One Martini backbone bead per residue (centre of mass of N, CA, C, O) as a GRO file, in nm:
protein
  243
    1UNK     BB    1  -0.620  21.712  12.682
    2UNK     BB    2  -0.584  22.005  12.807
    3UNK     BB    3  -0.757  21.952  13.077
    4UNK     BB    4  -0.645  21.717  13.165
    5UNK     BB    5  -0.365  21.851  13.233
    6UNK     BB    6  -0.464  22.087  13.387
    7UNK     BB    7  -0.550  21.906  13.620
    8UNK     BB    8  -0.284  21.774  13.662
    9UNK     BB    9  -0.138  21.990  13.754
   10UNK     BB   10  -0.322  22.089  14.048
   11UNK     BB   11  -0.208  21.798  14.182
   12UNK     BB   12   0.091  21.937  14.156
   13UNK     BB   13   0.362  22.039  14.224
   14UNK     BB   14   0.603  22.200  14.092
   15UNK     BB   15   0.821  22.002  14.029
   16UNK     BB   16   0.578  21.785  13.917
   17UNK     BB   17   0.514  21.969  13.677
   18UNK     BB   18   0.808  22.016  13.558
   19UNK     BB   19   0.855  21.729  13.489
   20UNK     BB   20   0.593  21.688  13.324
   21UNK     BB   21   0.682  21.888  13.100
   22UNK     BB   22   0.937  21.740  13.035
   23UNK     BB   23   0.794  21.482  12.960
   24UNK     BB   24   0.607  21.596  12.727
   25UNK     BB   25   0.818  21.703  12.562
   26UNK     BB   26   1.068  21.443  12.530
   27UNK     BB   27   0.780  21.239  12.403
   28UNK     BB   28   0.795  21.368  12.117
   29UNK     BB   29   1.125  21.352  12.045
   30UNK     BB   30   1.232  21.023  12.124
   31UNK     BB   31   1.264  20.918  11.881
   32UNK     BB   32   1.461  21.123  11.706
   33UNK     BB   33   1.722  21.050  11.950
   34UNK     BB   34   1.719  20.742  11.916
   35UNK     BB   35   1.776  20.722  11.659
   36UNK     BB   36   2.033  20.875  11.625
   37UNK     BB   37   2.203  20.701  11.864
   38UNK     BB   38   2.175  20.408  11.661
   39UNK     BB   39   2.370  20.561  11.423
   40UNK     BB   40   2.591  20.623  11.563
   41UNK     BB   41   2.661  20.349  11.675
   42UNK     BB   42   2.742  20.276  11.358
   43UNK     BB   43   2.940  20.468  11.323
   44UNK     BB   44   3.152  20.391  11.512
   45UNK     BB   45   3.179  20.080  11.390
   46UNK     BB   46   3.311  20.203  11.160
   47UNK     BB   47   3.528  20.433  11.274
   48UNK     BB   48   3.673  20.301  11.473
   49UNK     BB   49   3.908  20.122  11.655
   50UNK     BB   50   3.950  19.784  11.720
   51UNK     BB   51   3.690  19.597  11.689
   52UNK     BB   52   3.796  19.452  11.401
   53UNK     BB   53   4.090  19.621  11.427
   54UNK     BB   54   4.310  19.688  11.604
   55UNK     BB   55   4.456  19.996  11.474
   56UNK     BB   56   4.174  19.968  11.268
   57UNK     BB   57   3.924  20.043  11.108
   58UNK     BB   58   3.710  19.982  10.869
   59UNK     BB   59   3.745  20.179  10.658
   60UNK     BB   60   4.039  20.183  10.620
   61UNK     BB   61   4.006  19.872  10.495
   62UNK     BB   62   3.748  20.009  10.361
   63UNK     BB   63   3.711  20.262  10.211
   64UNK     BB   64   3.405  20.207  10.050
   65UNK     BB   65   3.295  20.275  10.361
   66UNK     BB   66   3.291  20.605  10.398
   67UNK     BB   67   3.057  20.744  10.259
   68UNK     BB   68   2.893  20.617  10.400
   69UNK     BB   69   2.919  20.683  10.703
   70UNK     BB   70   2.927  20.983  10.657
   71UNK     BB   71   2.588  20.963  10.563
   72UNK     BB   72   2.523  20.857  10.859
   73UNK     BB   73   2.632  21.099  11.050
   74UNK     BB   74   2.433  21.292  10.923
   75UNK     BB   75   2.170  21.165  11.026
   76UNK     BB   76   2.240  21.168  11.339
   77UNK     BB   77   2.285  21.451  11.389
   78UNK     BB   78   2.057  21.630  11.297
   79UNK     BB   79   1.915  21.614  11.581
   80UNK     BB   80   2.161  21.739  11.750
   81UNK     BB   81   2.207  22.000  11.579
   82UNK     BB   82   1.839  22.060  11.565
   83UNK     BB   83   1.713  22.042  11.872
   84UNK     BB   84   1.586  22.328  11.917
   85UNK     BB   85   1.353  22.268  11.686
   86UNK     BB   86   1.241  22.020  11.834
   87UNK     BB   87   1.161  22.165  12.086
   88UNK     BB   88   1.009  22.365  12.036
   89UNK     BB   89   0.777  22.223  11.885
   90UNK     BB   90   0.688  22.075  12.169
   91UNK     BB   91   0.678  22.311  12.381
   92UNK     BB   92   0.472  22.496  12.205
   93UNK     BB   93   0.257  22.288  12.224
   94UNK     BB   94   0.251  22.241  12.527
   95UNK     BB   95   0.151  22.577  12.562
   96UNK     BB   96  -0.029  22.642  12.338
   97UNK     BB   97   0.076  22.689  12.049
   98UNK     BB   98   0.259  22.715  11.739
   99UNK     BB   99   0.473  22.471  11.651
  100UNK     BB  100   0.623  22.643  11.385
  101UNK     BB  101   0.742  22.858  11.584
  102UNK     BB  102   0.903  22.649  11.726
  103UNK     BB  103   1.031  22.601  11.514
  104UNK     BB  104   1.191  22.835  11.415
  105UNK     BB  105   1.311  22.957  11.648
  106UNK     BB  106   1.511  22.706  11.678
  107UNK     BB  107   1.634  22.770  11.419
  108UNK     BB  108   1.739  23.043  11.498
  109UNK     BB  109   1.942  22.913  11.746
  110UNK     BB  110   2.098  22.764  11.472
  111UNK     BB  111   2.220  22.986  11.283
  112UNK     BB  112   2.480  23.028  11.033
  113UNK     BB  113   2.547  23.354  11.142
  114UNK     BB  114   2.617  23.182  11.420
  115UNK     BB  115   2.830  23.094  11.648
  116UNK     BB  116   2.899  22.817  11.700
  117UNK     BB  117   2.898  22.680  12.023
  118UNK     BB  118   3.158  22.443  11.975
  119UNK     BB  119   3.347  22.698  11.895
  120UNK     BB  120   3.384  22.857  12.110
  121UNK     BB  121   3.660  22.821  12.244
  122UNK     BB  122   3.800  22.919  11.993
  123UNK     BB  123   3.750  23.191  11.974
  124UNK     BB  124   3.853  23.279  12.256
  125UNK     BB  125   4.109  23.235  12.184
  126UNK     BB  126   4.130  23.389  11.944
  127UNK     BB  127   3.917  23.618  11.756
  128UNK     BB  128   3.671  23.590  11.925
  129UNK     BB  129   3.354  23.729  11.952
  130UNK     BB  130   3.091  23.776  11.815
  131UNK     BB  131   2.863  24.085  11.782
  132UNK     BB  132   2.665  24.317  11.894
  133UNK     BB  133   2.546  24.684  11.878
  134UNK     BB  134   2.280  24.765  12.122
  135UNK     BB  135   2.321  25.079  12.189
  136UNK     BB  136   2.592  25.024  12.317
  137UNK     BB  137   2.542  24.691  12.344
  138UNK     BB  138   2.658  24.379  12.418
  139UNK     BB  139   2.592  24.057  12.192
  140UNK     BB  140   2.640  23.746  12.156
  141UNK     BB  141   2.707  23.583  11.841
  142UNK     BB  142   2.528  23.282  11.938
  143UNK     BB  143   2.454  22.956  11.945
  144UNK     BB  144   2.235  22.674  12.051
  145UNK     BB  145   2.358  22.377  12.050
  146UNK     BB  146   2.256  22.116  12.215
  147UNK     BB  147   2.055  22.333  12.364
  148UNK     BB  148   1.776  22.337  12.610
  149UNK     BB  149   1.702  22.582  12.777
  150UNK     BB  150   1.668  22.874  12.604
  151UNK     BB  151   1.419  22.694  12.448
  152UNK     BB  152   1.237  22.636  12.689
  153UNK     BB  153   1.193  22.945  12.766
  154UNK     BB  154   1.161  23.074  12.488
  155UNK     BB  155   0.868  22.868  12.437
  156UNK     BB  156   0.717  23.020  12.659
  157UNK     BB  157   0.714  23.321  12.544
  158UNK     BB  158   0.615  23.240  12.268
  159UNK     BB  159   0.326  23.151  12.360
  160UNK     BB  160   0.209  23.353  12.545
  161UNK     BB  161   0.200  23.578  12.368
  162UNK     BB  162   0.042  23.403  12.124
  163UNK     BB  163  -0.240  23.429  12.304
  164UNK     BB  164  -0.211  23.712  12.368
  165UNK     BB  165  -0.263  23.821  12.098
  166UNK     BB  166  -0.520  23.661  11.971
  167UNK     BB  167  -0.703  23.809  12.212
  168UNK     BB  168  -0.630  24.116  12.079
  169UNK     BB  169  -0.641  24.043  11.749
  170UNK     BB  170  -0.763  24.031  11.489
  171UNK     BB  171  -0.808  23.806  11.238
  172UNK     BB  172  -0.733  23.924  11.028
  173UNK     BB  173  -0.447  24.032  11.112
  174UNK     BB  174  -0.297  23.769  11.251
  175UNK     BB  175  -0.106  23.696  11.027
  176UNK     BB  176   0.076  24.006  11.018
  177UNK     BB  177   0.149  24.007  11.366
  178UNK     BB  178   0.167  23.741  11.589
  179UNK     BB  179   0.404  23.607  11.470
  180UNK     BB  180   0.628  23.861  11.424
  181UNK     BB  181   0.600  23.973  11.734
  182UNK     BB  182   0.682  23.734  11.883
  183UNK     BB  183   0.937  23.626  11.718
  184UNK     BB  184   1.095  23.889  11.804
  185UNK     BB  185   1.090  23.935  12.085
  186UNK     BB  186   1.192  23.644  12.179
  187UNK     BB  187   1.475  23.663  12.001
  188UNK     BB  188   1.578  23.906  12.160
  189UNK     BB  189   1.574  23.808  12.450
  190UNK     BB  190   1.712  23.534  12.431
  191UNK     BB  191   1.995  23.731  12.326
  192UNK     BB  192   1.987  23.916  12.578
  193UNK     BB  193   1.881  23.680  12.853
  194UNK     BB  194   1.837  23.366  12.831
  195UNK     BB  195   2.085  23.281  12.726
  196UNK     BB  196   2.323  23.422  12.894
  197UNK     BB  197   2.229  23.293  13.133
  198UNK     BB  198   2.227  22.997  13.060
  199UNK     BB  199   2.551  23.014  13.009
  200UNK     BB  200   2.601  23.044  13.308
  201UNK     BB  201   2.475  22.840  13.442
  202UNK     BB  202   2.634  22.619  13.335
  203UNK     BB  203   2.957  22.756  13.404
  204UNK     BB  204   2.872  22.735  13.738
  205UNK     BB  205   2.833  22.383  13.708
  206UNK     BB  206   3.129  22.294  13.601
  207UNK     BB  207   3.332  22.471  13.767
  208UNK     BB  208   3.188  22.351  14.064
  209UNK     BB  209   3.266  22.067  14.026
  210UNK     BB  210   3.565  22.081  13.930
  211UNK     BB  211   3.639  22.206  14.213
  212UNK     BB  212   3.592  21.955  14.332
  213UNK     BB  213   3.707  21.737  14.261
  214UNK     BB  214   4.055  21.876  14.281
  215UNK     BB  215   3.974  21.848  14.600
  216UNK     BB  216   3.740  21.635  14.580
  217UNK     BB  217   3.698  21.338  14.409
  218UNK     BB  218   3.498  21.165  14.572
  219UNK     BB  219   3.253  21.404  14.567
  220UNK     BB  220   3.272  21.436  14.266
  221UNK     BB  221   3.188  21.135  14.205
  222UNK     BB  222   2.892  21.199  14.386
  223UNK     BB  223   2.774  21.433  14.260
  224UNK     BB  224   2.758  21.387  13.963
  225UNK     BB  225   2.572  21.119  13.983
  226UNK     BB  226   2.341  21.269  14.120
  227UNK     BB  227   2.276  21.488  13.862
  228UNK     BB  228   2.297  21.346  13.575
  229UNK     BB  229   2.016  21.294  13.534
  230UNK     BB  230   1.858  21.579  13.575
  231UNK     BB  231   2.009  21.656  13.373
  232UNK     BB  232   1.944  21.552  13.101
  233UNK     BB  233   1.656  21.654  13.126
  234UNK     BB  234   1.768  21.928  13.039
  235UNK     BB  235   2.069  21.894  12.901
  236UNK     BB  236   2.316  22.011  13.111
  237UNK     BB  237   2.538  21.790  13.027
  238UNK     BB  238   2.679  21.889  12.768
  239UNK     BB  239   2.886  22.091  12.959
  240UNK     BB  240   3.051  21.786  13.020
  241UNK     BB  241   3.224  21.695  12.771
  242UNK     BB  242   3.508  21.844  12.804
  243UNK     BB  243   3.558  21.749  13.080
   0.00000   0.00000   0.00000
């Protein structure tokens, strides 16, 4: 399968190689994408108003269907909560490493003592975003839910890594040596270089878009509509979910 894909890799050009590379590995994860997403939409039906009774959802009327519902959004989340991790898993074996390096990196970028993603905006009001402080650089202590580049890029330095390291580490030492340098090393650049470049591409594209609308909403209603579907594809559609 390996040399299969290489060889259908050398028949096309660069961007033919990226989609076909980002279609191999969210084929990987679909199941799981979609399936959250049709729980997510029962979800929405037992707690939404309007539906079934004009002013009051489901679980309102009928209360003892509330921790149903929760318990139902708790599952539809869990895929989307741990997406870097789905994505690790996939992506690291798309590059040819090892796929459980692939889910640990994934939960590193989602680990309970970074803050959460989501809650970017409220810190930056509130009391500010927590830092690390590595020799004397400042470096925002935060995770990447729901986000795809940071995760996409750092799975490729994680497998590269390990491959490389396969091939000049003695067997014995394998297992003692390969997987914590490697995944120290990602871990460290991800959180100083590639998490804070892509979350700048991101606020970039954003930023870039909110200002066409602003000025020209019919240019950016179809500007919009034009990258929509590529941003899907990597993931930065999140970006615009506030907006």
């Amino acid at each position: 399968k390996d040399e299969f894909i290489a060889a259908a890799d050398k028949k096309q050009n660069p961007l033919q190689r990226v989609i076909n590379t980002l279609a191999d590995i969210y084929n990987q994860i679909l199941p799981a994408i979609v399936t959250a997403g049709l729980l997510m939409g029962i979800n929405n039906i037992l707690t939404n108003s309007g539906i079934f009774y004009k002013t009051q959802s489901l679980i309102e009327v009928f209360p003892q269907w509330a921790s149903v519902a929760d318990m139902i959004n708790i599952i539809a989340n869990t895929a989307f909560v741990f997406l870097p991790a789905l994505i690790g898993w996939s992506a690291v074996k798309r590059f040819g490493g090892s796929e459980i390096l692939g889910v640990v990196l994934g939960l590193i970028l989602v680990h309970p003592d970074l803050l959460n993603a989501w809650a970017y905006g409220e810190a930056l009001a509130g009391d500010g975003i927590p830092t690390w402080n590595l020799f004397g650089v400042e470096i925002n202590k935060i995770g990447y839910q729901g986000q795809v580049l940071p995760v996409l890029f750092a799975s490729w330095i994680l497998a590269k890594l390990e491959i490389g390291l396969r091939k000049r580490v003695i067997d014995s030492l394998q297992l003692l040596v390969v997987a914590p340098i490697a995944l120290l090393v990602t871990g460290v650049l991800t959180f100083i270089i590639i998490g804070p470049i892509t979350f700048v591409i991101g606020n970039f594209i954003t930023d870039g878009l909110v200002a066409v609308f602003d000025s020209y909403a019919l240019i950016g209603g179809l500007v919009y509509g034009a990258i929509y579907a590529p941003l899907v594809i990597t993931g930065m559609h999140h970006t615009f979910l506030a907006v």
